[in-house]
mmCIF file of C-alpha atoms and ligand atoms in Angstrom:
data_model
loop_
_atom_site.group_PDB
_atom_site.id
_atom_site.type_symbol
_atom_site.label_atom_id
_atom_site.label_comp_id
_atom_site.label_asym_id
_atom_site.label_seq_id
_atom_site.Cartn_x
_atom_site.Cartn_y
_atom_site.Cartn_z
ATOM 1 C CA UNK A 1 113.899 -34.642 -72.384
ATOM 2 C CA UNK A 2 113.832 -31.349 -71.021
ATOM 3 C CA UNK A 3 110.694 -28.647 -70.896
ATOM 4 C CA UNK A 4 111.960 -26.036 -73.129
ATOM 5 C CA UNK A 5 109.940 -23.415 -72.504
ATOM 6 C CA UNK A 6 110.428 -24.236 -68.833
ATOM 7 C CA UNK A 7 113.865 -24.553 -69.425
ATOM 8 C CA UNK A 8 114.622 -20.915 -70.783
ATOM 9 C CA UNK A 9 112.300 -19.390 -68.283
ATOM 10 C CA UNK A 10 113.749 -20.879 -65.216
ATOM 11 C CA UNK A 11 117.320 -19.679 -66.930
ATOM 12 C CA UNK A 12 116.626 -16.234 -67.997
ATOM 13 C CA UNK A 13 117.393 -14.501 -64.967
ATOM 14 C CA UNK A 14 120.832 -16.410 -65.304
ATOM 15 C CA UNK A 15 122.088 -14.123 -68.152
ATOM 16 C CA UNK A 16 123.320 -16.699 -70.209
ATOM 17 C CA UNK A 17 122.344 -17.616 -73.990
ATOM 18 C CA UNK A 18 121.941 -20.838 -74.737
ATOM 19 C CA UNK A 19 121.732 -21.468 -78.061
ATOM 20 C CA UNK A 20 120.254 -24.787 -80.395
ATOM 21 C CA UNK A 21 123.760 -26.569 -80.704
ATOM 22 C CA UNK A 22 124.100 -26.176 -76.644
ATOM 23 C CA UNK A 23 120.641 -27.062 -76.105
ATOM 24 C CA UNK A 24 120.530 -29.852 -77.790
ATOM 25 C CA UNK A 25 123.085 -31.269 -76.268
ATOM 26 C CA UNK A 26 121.635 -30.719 -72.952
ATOM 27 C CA UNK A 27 118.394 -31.967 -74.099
ATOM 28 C CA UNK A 28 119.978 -35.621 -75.311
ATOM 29 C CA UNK A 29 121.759 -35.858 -71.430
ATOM 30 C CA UNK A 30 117.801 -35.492 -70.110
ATOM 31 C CA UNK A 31 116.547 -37.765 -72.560
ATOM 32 C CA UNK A 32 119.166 -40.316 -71.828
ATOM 33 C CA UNK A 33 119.358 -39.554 -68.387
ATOM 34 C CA UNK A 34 115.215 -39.968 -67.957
ATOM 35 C CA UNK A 35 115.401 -43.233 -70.344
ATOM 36 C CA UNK A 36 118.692 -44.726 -68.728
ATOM 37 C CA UNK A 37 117.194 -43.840 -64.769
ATOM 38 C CA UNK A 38 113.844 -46.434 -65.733
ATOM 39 C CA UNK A 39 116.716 -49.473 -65.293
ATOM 40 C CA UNK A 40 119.548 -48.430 -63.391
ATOM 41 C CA UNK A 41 118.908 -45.738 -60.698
ATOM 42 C CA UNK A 42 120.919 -42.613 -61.389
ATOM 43 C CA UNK A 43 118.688 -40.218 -59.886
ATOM 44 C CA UNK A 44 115.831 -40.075 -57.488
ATOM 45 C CA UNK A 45 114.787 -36.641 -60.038
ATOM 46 C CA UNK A 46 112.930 -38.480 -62.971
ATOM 47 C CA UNK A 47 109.946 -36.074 -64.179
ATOM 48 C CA UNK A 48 110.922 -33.832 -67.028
ATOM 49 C CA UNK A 49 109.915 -30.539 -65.227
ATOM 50 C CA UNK A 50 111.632 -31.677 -62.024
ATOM 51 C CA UNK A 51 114.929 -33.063 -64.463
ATOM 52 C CA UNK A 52 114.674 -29.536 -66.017
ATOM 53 C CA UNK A 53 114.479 -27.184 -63.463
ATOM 54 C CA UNK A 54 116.189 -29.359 -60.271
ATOM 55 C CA UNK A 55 118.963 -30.571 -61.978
ATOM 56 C CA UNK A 56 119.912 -28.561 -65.399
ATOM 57 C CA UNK A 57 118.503 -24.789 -64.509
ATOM 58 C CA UNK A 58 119.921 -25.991 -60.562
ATOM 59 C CA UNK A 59 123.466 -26.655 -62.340
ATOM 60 C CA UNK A 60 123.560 -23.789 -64.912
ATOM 61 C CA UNK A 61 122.882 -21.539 -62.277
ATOM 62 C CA UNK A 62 126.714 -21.374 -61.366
ATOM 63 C CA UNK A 63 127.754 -19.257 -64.400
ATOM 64 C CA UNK A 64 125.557 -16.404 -63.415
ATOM 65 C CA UNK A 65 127.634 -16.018 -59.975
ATOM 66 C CA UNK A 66 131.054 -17.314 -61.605
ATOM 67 C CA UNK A 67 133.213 -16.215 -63.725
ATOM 68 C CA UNK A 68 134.083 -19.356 -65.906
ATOM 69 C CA UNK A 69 137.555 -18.457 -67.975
ATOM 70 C CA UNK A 70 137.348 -19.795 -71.136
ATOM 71 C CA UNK A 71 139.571 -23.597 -71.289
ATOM 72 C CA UNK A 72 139.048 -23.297 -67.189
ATOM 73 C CA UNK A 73 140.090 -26.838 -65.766
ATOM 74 C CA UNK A 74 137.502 -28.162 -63.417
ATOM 75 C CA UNK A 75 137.129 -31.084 -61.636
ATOM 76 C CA UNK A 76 133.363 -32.384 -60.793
ATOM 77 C CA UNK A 77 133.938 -34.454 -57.272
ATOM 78 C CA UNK A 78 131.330 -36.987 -56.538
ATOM 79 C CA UNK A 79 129.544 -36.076 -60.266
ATOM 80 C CA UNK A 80 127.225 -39.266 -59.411
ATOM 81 C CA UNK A 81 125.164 -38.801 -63.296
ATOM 82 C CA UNK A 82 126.975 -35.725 -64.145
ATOM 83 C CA UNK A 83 125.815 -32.893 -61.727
ATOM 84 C CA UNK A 84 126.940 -30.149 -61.939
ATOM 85 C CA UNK A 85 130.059 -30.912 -64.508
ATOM 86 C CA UNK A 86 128.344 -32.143 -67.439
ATOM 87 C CA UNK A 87 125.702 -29.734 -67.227
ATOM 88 C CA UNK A 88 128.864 -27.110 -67.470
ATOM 89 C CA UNK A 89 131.089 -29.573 -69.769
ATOM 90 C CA UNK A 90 127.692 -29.752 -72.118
ATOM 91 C CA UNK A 91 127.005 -25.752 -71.958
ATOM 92 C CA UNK A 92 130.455 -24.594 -72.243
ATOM 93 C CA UNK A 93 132.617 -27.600 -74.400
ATOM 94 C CA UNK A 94 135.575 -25.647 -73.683
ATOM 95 C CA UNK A 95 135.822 -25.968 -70.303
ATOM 96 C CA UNK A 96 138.457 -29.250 -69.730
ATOM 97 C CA UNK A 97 135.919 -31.297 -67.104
ATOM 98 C CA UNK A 98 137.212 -34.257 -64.800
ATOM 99 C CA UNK A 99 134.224 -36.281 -64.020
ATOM 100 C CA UNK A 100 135.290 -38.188 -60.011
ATOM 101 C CA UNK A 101 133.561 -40.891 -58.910
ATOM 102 C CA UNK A 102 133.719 -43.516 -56.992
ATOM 103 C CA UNK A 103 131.037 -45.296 -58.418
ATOM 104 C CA UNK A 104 131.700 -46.737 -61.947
ATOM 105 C CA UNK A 105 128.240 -47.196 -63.522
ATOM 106 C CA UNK A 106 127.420 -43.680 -62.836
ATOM 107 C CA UNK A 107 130.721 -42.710 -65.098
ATOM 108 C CA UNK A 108 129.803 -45.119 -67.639
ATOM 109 C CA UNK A 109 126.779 -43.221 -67.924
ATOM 110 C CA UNK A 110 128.311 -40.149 -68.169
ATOM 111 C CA UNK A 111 130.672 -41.511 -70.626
ATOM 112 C CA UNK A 112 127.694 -42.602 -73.114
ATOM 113 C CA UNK A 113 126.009 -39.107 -72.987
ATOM 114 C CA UNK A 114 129.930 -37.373 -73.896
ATOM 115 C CA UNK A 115 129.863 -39.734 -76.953
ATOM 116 C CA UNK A 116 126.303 -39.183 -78.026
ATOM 117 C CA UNK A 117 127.060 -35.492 -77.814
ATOM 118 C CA UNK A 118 131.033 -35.169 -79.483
ATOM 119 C CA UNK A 119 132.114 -34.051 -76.446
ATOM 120 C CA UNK A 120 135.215 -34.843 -74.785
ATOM 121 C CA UNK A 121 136.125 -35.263 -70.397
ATOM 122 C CA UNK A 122 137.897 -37.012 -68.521
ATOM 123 C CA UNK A 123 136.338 -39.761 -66.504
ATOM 124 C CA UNK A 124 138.209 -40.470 -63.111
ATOM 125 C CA UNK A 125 136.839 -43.822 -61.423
ATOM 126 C CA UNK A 126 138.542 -42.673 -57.599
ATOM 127 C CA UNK A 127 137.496 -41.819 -54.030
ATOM 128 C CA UNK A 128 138.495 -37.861 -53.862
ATOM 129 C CA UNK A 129 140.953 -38.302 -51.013
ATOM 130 C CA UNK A 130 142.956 -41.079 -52.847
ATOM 131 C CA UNK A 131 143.110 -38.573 -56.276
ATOM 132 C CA UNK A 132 143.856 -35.593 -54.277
ATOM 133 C CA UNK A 133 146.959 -37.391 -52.894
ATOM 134 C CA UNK A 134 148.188 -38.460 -56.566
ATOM 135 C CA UNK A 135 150.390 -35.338 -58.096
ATOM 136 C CA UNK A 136 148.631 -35.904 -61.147
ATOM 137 C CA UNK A 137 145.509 -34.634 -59.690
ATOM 138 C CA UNK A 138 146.650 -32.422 -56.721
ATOM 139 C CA UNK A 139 146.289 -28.401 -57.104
ATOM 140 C CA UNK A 140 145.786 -28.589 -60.341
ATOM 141 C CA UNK A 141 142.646 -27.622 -61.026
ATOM 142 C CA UNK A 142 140.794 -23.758 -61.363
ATOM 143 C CA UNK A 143 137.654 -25.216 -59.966
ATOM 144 C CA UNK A 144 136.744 -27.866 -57.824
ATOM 145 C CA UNK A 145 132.534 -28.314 -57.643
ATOM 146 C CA UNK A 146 130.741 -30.500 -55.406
ATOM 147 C CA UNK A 147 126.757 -31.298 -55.353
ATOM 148 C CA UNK A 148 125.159 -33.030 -52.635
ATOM 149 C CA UNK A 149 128.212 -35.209 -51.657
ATOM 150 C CA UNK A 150 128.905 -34.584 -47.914
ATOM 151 C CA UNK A 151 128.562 -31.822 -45.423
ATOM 152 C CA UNK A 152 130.944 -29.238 -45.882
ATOM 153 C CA UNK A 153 133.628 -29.920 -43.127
ATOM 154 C CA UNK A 154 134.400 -33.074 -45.146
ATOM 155 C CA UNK A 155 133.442 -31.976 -48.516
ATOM 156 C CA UNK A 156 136.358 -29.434 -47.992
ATOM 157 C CA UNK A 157 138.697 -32.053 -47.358
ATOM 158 C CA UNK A 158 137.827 -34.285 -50.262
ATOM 159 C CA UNK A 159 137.731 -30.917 -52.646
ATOM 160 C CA UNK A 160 140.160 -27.905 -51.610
ATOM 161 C CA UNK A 161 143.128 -30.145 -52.384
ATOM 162 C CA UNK A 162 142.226 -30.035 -56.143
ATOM 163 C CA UNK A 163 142.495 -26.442 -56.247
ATOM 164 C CA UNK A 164 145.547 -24.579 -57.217
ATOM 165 C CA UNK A 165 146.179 -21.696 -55.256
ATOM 166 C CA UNK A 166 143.984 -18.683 -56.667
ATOM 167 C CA UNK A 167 141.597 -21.069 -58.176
ATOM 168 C CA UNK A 168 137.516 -21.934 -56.252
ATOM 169 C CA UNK A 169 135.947 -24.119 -54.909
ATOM 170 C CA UNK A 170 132.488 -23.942 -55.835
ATOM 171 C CA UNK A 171 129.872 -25.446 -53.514
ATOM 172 C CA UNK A 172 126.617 -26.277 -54.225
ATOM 173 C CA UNK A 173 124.427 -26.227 -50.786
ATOM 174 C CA UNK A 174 120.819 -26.219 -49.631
ATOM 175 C CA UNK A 175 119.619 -22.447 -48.170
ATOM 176 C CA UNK A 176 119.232 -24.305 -44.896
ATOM 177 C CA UNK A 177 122.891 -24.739 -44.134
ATOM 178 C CA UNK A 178 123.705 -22.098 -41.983
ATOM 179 C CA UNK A 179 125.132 -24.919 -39.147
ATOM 180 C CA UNK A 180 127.361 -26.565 -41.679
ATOM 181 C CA UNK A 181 128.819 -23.662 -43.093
ATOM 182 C CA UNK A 182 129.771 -22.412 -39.613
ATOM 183 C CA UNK A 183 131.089 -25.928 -38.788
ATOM 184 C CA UNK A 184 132.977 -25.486 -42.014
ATOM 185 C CA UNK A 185 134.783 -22.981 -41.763
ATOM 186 C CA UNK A 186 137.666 -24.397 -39.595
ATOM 187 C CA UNK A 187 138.370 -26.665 -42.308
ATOM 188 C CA UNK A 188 138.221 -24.533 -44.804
ATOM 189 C CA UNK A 189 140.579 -22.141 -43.078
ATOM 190 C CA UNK A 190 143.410 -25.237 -42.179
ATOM 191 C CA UNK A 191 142.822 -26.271 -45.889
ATOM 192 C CA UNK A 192 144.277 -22.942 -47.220
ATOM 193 C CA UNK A 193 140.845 -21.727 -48.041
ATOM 194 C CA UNK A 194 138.027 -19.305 -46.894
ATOM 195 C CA UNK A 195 135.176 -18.067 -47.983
ATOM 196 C CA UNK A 196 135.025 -15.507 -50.501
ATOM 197 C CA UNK A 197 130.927 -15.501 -50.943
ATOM 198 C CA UNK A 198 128.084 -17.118 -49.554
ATOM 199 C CA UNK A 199 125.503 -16.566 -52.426
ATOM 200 C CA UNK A 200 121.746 -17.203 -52.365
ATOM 201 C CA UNK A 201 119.058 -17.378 -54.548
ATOM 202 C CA UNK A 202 115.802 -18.452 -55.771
ATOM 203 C CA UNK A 203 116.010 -21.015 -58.335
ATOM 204 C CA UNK A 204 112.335 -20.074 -58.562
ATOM 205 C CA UNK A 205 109.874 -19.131 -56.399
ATOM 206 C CA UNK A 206 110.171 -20.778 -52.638
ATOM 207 C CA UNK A 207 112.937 -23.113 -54.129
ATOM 208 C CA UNK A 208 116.033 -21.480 -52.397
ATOM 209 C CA UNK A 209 119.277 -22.426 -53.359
ATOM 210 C CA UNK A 210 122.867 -21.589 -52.554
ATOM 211 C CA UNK A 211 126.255 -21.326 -53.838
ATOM 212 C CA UNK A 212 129.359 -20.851 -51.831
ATOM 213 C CA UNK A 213 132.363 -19.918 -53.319
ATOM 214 C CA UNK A 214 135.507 -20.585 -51.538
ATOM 215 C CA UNK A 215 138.805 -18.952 -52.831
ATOM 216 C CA UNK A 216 142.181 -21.288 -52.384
ATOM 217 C CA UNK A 217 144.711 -18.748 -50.812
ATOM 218 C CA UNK A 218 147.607 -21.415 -49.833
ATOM 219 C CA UNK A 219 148.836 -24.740 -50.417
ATOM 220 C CA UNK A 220 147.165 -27.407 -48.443
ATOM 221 C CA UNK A 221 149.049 -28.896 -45.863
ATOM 222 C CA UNK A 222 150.556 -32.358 -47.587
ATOM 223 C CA UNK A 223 148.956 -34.342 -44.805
ATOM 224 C CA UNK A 224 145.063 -33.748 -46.209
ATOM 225 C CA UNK A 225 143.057 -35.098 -47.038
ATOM 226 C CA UNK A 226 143.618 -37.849 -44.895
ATOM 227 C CA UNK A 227 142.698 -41.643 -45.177
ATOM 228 C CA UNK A 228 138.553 -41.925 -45.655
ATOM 229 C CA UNK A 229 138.150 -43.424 -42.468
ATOM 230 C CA UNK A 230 139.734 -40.825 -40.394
ATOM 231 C CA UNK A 231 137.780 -37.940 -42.374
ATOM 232 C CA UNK A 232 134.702 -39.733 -41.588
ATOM 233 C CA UNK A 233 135.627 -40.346 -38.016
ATOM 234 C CA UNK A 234 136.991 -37.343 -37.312
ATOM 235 C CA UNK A 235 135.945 -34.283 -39.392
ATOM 236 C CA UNK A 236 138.007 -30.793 -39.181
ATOM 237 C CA UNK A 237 135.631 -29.291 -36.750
HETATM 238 N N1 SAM B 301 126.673 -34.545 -57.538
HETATM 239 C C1 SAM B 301 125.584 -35.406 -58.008
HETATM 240 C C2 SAM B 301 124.254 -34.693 -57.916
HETATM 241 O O1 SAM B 301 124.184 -33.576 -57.388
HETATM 242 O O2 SAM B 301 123.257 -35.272 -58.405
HETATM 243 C C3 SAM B 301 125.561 -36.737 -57.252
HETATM 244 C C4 SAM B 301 125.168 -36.649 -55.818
HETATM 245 S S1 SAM B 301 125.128 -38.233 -55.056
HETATM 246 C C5 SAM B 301 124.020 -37.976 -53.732
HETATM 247 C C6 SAM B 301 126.720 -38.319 -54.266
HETATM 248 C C7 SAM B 301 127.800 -38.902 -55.176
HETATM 249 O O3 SAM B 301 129.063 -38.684 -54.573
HETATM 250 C C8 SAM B 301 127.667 -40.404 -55.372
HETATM 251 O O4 SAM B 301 127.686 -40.702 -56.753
HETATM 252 C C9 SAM B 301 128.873 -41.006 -54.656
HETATM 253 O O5 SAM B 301 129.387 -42.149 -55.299
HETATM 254 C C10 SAM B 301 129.864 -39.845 -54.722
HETATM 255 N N2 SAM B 301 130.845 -39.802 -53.633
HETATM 256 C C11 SAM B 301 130.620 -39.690 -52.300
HETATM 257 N N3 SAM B 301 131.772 -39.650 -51.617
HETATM 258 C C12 SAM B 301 132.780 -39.737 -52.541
HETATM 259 C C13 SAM B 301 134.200 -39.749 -52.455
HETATM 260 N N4 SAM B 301 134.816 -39.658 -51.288
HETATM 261 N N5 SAM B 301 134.905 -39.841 -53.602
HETATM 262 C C14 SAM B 301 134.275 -39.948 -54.800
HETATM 263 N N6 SAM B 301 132.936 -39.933 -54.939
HETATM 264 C C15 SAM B 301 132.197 -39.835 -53.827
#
């Protein structure tokens, strides 16, 4: 479970309110996230404080540097347990939240903790670059997030083709990126992005953190992203 009064300290500078009903529901993902991680390794996070502060105040940090329109459609690519989207989903039940993996038990995890709490999502058991292909999934989206799932030349390519044009792409990045975000930006710029704000921050003290936010201003060209193997072999650089 999470450390409440760590919890609202570590958020306060956020300004957002999160009140009982929204708590608890956050506090049942740590508890079953903590409980479920002692068998089946979700997370390499398992202490309460670290659960608290690394993962939920990490996630929740987003809505104090975006503007989340109420019924927003966002899709969570590479959620692994459900970071950052069911953090947001859990926070903010209006938001309609795809959960991509490509790992299945992960989803089934994430798809015990939406029961447990009411909540609804929708769980999408892909690789990114085969969804972003399907119609179904491609430029549909207002948000695309992304936490720890590959450096940002190829995160770009697995992501931006979510987005509809005017929507974000909201990236969630160590302080220490400097070289990937400059390697980035060719991709991001072929991809019909670029970057509208490179925020960051102390989640608390010495624990820098940063959020990029990268606005979709055209279509993306029909042939990205590409098969995995040629995005891992040969990244837009
Ligand atoms: N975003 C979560 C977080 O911050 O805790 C999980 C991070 S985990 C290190 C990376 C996740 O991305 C894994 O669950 C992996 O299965 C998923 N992943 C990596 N590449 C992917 C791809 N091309 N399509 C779908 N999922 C992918």
């Amino acid at each position: 479970m999470l450390n409440k009064d760590l919890f609202y300290k570590t958020i306060e500078k956020f300004d957002i309110s999160v009140d009982d009903e929204a708590f608890n529901r956050l506090d049942k993902y740590a508890e079953m996230l903590i409980e479920t991680n002692k068998s089946f390794n979700l997370t390499a996070i398992k202490e309460p404080d670290d659960v608290t502060v690394k993962h939920f105040a990490d996630c929740l940090a987003i809505f104090k540097y975006v503007e989340i329109p109420e019924n927003a459609k966002i899709i969570d690519v590479g959620t692994g347990a459900g970071f950052p989207g069911l953090v947001l989903k859990l926070f903010r039940p209006d938001i309609q939240m795809t959960f991509l993996d490509s790992t299945k038990k992960k989803l089934g995890f994430i798809e015990n903790v939406l029961n447990e709490c009411g909540v609804s999502g929708e769980i999408l058991h892909m690789r990114a670059e085969e969804a972003a292909q399907l119609s179904k999934y491609r430029e549909k989206f207002d948000f695309a997030t992304a936490r720890a799932v590959a450096a940002l030349p190829v995160l770009s390519e697995y992501c931006l083709p979510f987005v509809k044009v005017g929507g974000t792409f909201i990236s969630m990045k160590s302080a220490e990126s400097n070289e990937e975000i400059s390697e980035g930006k060719k991709a991001i710029s072929i991809l019909g992005g670029n970057i509208q704000e490179d925020i960051v921050f102390d989640l608390v003290e010495n624990m820098p953190r940063r959020i990029i936010k990268i606005k979709k201003n055209s279509q993306t060209p029909t042939k990205y992203p590409r098969p995995s193997a040629q995005i891992s072999k040969k990244p837009i650089k």
